[in-house]
PDB file of C-alpha atoms and ligand atoms in Angstrom:
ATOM      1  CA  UNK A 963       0.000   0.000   0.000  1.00 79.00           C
ATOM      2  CA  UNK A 964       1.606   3.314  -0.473  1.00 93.00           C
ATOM      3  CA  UNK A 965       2.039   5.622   2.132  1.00 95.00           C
ATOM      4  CA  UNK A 966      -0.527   7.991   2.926  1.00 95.00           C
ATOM      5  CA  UNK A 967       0.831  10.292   5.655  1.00 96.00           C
ATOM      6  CA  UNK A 968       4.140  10.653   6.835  1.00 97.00           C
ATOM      7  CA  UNK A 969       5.237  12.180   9.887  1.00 98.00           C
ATOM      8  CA  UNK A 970       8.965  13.029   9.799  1.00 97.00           C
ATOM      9  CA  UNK A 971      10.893  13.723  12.598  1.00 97.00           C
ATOM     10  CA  UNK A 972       8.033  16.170  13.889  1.00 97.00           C
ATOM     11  CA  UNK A 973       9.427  18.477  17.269  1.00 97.00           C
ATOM     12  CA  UNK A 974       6.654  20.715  18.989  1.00 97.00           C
ATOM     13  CA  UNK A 975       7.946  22.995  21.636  1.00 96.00           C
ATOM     14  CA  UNK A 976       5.215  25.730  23.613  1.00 94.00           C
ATOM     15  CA  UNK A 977       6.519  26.563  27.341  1.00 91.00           C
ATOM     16  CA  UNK A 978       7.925  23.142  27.352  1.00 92.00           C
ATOM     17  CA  UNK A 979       9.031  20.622  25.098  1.00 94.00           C
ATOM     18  CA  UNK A 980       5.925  18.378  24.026  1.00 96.00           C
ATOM     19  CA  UNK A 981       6.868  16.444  21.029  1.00 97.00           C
ATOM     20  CA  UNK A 982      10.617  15.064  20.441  1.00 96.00           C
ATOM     21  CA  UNK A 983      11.137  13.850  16.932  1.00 97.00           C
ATOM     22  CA  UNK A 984       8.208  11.845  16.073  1.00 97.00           C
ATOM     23  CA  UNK A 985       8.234   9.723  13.253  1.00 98.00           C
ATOM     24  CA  UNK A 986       5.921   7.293  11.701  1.00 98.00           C
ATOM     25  CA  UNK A 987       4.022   6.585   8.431  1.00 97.00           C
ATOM     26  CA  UNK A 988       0.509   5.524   7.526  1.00 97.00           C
ATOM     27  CA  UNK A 989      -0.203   3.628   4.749  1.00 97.00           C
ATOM     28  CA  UNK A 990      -3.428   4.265   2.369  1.00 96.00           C
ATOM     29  CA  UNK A 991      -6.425   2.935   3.846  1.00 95.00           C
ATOM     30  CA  UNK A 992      -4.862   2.164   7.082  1.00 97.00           C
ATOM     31  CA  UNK A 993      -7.010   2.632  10.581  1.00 97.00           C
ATOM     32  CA  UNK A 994      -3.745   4.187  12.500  1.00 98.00           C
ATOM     33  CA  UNK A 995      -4.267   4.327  16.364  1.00 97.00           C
ATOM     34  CA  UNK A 996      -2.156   6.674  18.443  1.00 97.00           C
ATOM     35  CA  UNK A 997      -1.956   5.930  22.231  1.00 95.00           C
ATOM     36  CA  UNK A 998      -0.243   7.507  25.076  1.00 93.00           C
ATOM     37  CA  UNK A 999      -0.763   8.963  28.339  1.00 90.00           C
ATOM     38  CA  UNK A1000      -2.779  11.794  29.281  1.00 88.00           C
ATOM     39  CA  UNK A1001      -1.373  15.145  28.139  1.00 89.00           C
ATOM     40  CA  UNK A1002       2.037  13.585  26.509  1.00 91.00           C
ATOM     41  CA  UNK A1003       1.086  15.475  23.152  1.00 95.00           C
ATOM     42  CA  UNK A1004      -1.682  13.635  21.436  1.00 95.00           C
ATOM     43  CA  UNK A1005      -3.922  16.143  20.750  1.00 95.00           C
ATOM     44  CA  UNK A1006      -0.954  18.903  19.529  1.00 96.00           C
ATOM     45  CA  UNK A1007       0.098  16.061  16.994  1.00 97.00           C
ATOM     46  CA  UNK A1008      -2.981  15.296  15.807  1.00 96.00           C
ATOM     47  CA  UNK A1009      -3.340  19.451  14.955  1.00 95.00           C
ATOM     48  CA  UNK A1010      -0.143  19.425  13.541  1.00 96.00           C
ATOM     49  CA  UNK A1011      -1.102  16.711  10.881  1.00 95.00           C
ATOM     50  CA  UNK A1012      -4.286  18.822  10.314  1.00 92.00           C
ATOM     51  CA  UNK A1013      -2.593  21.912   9.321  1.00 91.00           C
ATOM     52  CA  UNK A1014      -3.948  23.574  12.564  1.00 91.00           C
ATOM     53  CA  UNK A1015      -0.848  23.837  14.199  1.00 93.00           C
ATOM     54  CA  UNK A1016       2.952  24.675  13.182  1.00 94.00           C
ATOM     55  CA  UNK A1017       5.882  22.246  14.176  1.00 96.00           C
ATOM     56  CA  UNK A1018       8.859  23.263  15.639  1.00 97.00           C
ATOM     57  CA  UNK A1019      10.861  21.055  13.436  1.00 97.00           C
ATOM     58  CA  UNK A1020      10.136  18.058  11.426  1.00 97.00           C
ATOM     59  CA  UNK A1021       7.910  18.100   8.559  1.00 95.00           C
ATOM     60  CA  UNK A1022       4.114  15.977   7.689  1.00 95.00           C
ATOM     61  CA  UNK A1023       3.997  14.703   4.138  1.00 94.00           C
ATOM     62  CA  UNK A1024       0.873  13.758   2.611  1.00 93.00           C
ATOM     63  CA  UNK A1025       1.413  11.661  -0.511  1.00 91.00           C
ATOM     64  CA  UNK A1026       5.173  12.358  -0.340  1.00 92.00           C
ATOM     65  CA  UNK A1027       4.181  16.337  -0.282  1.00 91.00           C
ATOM     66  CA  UNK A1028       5.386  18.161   2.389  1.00 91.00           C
ATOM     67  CA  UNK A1029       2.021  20.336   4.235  1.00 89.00           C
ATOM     68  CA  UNK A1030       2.718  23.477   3.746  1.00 84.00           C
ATOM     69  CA  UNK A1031       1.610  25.412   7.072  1.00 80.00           C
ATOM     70  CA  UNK A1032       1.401  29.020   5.651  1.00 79.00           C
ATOM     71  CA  UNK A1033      -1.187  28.069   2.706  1.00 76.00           C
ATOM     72  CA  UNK A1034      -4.484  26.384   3.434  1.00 71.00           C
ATOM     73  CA  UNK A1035      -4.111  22.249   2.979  1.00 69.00           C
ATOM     74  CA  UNK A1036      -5.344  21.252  -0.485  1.00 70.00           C
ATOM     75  CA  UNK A1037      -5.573  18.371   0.935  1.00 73.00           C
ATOM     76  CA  UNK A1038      -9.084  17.632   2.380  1.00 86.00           C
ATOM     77  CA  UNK A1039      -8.637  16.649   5.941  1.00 91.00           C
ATOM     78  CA  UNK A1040     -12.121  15.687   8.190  1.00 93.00           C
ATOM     79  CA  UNK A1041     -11.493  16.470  12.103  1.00 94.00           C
ATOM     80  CA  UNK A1042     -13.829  14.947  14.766  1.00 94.00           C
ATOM     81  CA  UNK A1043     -13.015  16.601  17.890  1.00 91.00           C
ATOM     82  CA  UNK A1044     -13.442  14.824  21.516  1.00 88.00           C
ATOM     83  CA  UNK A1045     -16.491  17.322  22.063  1.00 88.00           C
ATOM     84  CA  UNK A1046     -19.142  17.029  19.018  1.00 89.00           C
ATOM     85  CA  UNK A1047     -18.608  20.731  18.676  1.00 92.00           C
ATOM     86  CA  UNK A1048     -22.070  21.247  16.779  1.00 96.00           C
ATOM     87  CA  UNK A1049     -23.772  24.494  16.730  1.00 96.00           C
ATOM     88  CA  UNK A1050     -26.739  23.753  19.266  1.00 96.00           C
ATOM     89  CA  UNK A1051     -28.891  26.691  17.501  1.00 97.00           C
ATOM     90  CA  UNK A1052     -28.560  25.329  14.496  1.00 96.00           C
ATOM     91  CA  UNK A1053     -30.212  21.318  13.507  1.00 97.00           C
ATOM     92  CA  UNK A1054     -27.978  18.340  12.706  1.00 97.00           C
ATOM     93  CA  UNK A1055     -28.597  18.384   9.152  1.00 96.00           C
ATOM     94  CA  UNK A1056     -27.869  22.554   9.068  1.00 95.00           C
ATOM     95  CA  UNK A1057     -24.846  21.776  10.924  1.00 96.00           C
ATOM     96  CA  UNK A1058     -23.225  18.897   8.798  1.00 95.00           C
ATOM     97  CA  UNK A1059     -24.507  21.776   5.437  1.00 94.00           C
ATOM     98  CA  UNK A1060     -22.148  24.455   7.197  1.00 92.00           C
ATOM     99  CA  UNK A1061     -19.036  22.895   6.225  1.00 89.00           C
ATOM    100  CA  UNK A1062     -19.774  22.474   2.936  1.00 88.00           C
ATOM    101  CA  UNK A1063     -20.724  26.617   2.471  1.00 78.00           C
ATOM    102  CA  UNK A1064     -16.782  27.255   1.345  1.00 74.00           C
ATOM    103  CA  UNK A1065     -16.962  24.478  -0.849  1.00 71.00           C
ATOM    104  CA  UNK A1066     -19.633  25.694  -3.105  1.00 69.00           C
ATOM    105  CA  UNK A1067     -22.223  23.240  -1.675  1.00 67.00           C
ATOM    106  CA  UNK A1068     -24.865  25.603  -0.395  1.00 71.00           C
ATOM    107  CA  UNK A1069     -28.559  25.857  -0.707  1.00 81.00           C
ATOM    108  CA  UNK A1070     -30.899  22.334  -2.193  1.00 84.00           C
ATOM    109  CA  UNK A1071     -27.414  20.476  -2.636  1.00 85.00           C
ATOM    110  CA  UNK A1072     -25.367  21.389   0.742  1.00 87.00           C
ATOM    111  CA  UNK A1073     -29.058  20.408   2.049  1.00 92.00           C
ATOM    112  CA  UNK A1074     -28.753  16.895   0.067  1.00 93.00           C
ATOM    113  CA  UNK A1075     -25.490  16.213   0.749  1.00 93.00           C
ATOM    114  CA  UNK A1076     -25.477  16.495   4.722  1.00 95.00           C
ATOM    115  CA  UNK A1077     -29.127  14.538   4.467  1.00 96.00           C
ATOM    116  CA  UNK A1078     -26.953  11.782   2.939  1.00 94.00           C
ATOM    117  CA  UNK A1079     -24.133  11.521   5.310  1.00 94.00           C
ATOM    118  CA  UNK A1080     -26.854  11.791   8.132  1.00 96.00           C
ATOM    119  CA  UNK A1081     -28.239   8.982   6.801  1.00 94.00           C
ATOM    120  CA  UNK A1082     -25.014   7.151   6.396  1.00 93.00           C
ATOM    121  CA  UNK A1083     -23.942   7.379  10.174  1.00 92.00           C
ATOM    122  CA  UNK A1084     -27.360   5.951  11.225  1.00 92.00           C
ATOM    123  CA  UNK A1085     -29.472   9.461  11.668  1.00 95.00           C
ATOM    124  CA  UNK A1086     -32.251   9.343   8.889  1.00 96.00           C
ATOM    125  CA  UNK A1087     -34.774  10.810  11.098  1.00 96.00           C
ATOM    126  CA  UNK A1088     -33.069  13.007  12.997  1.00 97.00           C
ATOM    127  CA  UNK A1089     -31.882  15.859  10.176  1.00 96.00           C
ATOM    128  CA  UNK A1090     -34.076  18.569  11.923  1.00 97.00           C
ATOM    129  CA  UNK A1091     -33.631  17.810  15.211  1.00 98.00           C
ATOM    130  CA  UNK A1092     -30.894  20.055  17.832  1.00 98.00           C
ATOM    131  CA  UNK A1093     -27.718  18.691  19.227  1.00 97.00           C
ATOM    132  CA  UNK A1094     -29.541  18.837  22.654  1.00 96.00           C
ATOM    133  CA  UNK A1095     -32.639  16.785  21.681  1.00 96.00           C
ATOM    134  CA  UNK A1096     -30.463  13.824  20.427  1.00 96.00           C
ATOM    135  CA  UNK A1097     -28.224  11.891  22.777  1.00 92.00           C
ATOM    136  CA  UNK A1098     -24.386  11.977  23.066  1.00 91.00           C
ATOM    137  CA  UNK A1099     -23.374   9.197  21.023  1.00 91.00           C
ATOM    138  CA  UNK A1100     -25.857  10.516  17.815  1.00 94.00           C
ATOM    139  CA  UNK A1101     -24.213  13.933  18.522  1.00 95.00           C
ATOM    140  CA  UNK A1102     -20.944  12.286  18.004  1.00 93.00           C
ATOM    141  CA  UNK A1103     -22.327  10.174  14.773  1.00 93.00           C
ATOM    142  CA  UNK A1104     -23.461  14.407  13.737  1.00 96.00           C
ATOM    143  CA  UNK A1105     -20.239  14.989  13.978  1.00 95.00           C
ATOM    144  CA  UNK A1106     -18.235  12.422  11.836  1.00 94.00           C
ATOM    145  CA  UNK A1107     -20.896  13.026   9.124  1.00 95.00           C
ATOM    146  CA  UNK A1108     -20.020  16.466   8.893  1.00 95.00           C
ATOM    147  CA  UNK A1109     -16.410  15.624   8.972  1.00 94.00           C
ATOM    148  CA  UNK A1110     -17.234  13.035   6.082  1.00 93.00           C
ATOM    149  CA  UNK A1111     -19.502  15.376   4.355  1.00 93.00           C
ATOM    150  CA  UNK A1112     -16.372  17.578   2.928  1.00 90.00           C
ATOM    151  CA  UNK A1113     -15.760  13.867   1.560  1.00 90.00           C
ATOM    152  CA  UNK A1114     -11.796  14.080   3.086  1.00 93.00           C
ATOM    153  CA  UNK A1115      -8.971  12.235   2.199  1.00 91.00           C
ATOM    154  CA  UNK A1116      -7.593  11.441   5.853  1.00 95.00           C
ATOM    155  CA  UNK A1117     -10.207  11.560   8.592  1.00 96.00           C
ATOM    156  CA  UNK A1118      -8.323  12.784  11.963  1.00 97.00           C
ATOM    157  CA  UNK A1119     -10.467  11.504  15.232  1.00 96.00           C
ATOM    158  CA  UNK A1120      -9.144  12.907  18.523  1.00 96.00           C
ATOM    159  CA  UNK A1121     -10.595  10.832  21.638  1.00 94.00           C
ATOM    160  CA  UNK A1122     -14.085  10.881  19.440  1.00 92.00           C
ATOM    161  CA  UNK A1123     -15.916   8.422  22.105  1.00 90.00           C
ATOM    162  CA  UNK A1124     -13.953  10.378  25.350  1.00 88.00           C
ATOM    163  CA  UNK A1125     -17.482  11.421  26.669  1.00 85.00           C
ATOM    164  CA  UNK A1126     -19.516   8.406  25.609  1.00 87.00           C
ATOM    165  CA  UNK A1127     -20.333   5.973  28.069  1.00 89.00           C
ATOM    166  CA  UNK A1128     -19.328   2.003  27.879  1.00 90.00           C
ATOM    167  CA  UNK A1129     -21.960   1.284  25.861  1.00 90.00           C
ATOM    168  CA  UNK A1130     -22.861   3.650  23.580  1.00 88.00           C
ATOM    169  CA  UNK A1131     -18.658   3.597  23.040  1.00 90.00           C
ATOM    170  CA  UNK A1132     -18.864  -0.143  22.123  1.00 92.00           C
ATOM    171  CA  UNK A1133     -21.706   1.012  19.327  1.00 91.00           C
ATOM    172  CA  UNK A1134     -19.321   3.647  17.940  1.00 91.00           C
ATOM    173  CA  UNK A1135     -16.192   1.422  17.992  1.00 94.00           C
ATOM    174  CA  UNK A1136     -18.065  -0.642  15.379  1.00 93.00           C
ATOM    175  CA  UNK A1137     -19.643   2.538  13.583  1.00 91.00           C
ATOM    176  CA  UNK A1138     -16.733   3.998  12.700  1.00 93.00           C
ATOM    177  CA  UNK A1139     -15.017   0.504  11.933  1.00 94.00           C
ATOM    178  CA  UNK A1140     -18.003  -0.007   9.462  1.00 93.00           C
ATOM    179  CA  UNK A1141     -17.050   3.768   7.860  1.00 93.00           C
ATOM    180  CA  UNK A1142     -13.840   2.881   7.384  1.00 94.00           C
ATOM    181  CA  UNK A1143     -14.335  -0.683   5.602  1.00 94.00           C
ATOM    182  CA  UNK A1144     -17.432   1.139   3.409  1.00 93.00           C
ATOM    183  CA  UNK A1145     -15.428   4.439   2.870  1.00 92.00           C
ATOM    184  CA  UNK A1146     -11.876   3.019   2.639  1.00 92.00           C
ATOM    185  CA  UNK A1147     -10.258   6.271   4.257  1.00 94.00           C
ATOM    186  CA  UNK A1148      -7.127   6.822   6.260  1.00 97.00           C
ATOM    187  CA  UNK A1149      -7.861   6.994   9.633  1.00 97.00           C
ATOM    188  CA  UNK A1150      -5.611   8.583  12.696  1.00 98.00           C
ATOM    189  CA  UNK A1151      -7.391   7.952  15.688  1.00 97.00           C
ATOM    190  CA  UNK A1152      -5.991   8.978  18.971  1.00 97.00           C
ATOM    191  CA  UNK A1153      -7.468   7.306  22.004  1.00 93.00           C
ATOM    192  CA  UNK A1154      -5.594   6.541  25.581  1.00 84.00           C
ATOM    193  CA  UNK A1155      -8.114   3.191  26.005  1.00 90.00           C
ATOM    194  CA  UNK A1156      -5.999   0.413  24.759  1.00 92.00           C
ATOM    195  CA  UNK A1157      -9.186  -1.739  24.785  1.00 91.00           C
ATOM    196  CA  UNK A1158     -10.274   0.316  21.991  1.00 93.00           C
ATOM    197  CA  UNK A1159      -7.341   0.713  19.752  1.00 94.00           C
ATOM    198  CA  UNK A1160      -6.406  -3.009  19.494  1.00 94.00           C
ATOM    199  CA  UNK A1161     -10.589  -3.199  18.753  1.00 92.00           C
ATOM    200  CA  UNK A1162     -10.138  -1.155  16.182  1.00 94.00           C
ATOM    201  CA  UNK A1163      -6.546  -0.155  14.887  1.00 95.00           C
ATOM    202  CA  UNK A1164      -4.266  -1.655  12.158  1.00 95.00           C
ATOM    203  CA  UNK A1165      -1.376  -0.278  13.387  1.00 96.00           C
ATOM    204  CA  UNK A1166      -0.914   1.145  16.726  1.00 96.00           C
ATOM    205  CA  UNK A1167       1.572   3.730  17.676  1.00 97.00           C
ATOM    206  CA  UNK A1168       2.322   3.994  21.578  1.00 96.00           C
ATOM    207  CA  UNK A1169       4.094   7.551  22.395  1.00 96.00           C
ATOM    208  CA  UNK A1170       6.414   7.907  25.704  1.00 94.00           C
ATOM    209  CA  UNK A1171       5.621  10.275  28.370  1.00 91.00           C
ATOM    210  CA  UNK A1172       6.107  14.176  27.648  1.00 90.00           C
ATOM    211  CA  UNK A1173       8.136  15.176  25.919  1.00 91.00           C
ATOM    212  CA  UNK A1174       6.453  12.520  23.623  1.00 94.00           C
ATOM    213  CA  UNK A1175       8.649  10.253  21.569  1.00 95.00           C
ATOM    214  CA  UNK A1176       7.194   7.336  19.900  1.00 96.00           C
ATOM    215  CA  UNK A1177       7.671   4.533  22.048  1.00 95.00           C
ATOM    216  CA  UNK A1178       6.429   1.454  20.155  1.00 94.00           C
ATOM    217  CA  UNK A1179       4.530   0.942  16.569  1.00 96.00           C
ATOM    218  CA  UNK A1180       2.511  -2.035  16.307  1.00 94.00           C
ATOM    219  CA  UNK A1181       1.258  -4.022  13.630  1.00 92.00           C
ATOM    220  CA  UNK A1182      -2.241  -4.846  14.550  1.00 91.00           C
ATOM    221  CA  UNK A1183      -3.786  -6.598  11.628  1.00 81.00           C
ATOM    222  CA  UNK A1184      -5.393  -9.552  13.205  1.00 77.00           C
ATOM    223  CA  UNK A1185      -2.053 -12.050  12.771  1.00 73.00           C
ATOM    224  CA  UNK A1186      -0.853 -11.307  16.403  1.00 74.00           C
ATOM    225  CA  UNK A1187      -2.312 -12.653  19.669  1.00 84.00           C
ATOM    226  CA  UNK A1188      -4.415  -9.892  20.161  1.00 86.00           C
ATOM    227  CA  UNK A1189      -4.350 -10.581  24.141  1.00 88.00           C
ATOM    228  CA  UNK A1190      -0.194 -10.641  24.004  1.00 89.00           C
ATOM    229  CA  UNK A1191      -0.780  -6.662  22.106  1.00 91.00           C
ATOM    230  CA  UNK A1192      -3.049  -5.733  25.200  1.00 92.00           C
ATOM    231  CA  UNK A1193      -0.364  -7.107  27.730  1.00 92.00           C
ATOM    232  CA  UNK A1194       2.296  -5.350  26.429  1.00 92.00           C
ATOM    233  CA  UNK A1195       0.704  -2.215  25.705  1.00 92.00           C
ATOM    234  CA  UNK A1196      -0.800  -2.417  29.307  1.00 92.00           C
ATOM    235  CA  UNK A1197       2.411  -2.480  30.827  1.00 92.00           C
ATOM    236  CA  UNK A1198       4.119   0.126  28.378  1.00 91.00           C
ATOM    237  CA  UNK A1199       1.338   2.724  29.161  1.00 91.00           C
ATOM    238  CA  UNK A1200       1.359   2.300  32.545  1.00 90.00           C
ATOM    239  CA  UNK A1201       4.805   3.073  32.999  1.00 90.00           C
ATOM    240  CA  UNK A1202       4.473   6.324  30.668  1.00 88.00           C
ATOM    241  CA  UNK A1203       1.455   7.408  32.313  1.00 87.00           C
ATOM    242  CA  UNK A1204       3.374   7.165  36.123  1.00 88.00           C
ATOM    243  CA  UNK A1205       6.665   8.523  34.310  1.00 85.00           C
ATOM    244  CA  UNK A1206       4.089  11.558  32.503  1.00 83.00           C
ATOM    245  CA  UNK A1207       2.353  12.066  36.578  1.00 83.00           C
ATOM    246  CA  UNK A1208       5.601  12.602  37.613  1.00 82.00           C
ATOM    247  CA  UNK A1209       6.651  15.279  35.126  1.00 77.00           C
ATOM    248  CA  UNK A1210       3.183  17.046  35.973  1.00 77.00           C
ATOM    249  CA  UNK A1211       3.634  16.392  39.855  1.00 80.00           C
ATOM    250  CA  UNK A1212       7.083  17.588  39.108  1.00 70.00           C
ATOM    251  CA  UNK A1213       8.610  14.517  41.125  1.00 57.00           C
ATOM    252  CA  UNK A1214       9.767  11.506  39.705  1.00 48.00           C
ATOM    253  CA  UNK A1215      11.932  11.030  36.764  1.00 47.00           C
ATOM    254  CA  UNK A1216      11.461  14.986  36.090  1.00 45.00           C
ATOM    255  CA  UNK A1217      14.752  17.133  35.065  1.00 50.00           C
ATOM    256  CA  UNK A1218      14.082  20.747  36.598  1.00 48.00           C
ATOM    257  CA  UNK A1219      13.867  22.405  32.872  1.00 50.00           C
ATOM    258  CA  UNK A1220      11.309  20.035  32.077  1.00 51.00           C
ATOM    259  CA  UNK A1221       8.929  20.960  34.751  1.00 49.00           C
ATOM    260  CA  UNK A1222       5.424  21.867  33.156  1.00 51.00           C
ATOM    261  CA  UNK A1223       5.231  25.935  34.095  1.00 51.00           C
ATOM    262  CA  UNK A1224       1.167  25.502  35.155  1.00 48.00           C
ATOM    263  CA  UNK A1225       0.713  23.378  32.376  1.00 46.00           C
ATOM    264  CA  UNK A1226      -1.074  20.191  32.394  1.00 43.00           C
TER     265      UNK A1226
HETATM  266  N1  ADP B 278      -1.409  25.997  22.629  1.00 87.23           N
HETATM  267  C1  ADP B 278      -0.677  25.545  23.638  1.00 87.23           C
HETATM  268  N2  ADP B 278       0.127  26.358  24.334  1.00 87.23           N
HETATM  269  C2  ADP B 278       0.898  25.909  25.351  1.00 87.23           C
HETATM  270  N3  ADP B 278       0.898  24.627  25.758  1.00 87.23           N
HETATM  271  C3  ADP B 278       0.109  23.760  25.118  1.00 87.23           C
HETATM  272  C4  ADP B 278      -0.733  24.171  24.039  1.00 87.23           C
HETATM  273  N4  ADP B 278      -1.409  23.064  23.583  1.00 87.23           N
HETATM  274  C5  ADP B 278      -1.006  22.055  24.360  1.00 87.23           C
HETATM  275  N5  ADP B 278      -0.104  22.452  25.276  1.00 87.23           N
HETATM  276  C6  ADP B 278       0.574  21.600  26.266  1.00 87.23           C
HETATM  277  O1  ADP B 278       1.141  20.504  25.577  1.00 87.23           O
HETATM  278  C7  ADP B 278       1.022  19.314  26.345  1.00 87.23           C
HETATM  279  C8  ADP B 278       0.335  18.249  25.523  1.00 87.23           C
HETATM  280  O2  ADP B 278      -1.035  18.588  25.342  1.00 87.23           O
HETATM  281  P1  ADP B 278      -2.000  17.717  24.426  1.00 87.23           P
HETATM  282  O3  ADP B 278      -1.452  17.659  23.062  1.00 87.23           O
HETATM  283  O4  ADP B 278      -3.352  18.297  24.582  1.00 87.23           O
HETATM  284  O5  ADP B 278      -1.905  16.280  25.126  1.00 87.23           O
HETATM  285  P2  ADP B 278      -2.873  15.006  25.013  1.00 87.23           P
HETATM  286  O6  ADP B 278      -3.815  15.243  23.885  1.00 87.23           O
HETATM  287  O7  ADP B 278      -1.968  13.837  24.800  1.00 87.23           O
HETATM  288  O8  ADP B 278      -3.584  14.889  26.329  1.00 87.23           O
HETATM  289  C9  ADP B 278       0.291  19.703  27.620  1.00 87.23           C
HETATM  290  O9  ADP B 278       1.241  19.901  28.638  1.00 87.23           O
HETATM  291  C10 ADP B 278      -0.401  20.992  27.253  1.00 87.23           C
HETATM  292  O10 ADP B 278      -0.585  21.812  28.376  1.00 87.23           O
HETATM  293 MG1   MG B 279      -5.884  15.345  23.817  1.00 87.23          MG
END
């Protein structure tokens, strides 16, 4: 498969040093999972990849192009945020339309279009109803559809099921595992549940404690024991998340100039 997204040697620096040379690739069609413990950097390499937010050093390539951070991507790129992030004045099916305004696709066929994708992540029915009449996993289903609706070539998912509970997170783990088989699109999808990215992942990426470095890639395409994956990962996070609680604590394993300054 040829590579889809490449992330060179990517450095992110704000206060303190967040990312340290991070490096991976993602093939075309792959469902990429990136773990790691809580505030090690996820999230800030996730925007990077999205054009949302400038590295340090390093550089992103998308089809072997670097991503220009000054220009807008030409690249289509779908983001589905850990909060749904809808417009609660505004329906499901007028929110999923809004994204497609700067592509040309107002009026009868914006209207079409998001009725479509509604209807694709299991919301025919619910086009005219509010984000706060619908629950929090069909807010969340809202959501991808209007990050599938600008019909991108790399969907990036940041903790999308964070505020679901178990179950309704078991429903989505399949949803969006059925979108990626039916829509055959690159998928980076951060999560720090290790239940859920051996569930759902191809190829796993475990980063290290802040600043993150990328600790372990995994090949997760069904020929390993999943169980032995779990194990391992299970005792690889929970040494990163005590290492990344002691950087935040600032005891344990932290060098004085890497002390968060208020930070979390
Ligand atoms: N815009 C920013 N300015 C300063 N620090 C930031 C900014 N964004 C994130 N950080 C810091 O970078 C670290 C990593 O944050 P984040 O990427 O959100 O982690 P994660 O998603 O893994 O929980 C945190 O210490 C956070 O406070
Ligand atoms: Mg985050």
């Amino acid at each position: 498969m040829a590579v889809k997204v490449e992330v060179r040697a990517v450095s992110k620096d704000y206060l303190i040093p967040v990312l340290d040379r991070i490096s991976f690739s993602v093939a075309e069609g792959e469902f990429l999972c990136i773990l790691g413990p809580n505030g090690c950097g996820k999230t800030t390499l996730l925007r990077i990849i999205g054009c949302m937010e400038e590295p340090t050093a390093g550089e992103v390539l998308i089809e072997g192009k670097p991503l220009d951070f000054a220009h807008l991507p030409e690249h289509r790129i779908g983001f589905v945020f850990q909060e749904d992030r809808l417009l609660p004045w505004k329906t499901l099916r007028e929110n999923v339309a809004l994204v497609l305004k700067p592509l040309g696709g107002e009026g009868e066929r914006g209207r079409k279009v998001a009725t479509d994708y509604l209807r694709f992540v299991g919301l025919a029915g619910f086009e005219d109803y509010f984000p706060n009449r619908v629950s929090g996993g069909m807010r969340q289903r809202a959501a991808i559809a209007r990050a599938l609706a600008v019909e991108p070539e790399i969907l990036l998912m940041d903790e999308p099921f964070g505020g679901l509970d178990a179950q309704n997170r078991r429903i989505m783990q399949g949803e969006v595992q059925r979108i990626w088989r039916e829509t055959k699109k690159t998928i980076l999808f951060v999560t720090h549940s290790i239940e859920e990215a051996t569930l759902i992942g191809t190829k796993l990426v475990m980063m290290s404690a802040r600043p993150a470095a990328v600790r372990e890639i995994i090949e997760n395409d069904g020929g390993a024991d999943r169980h032995a994956i779990v194990e391992r990962l299970n005792r690889m996070i929970t040494e990163e998340v005590i290492r990344q609680q002691g950087l935040d604590y600032g005891f344990g394993g932290a060098t004085p100039g890497e002390r968060p300054m208020g930070a979390g």
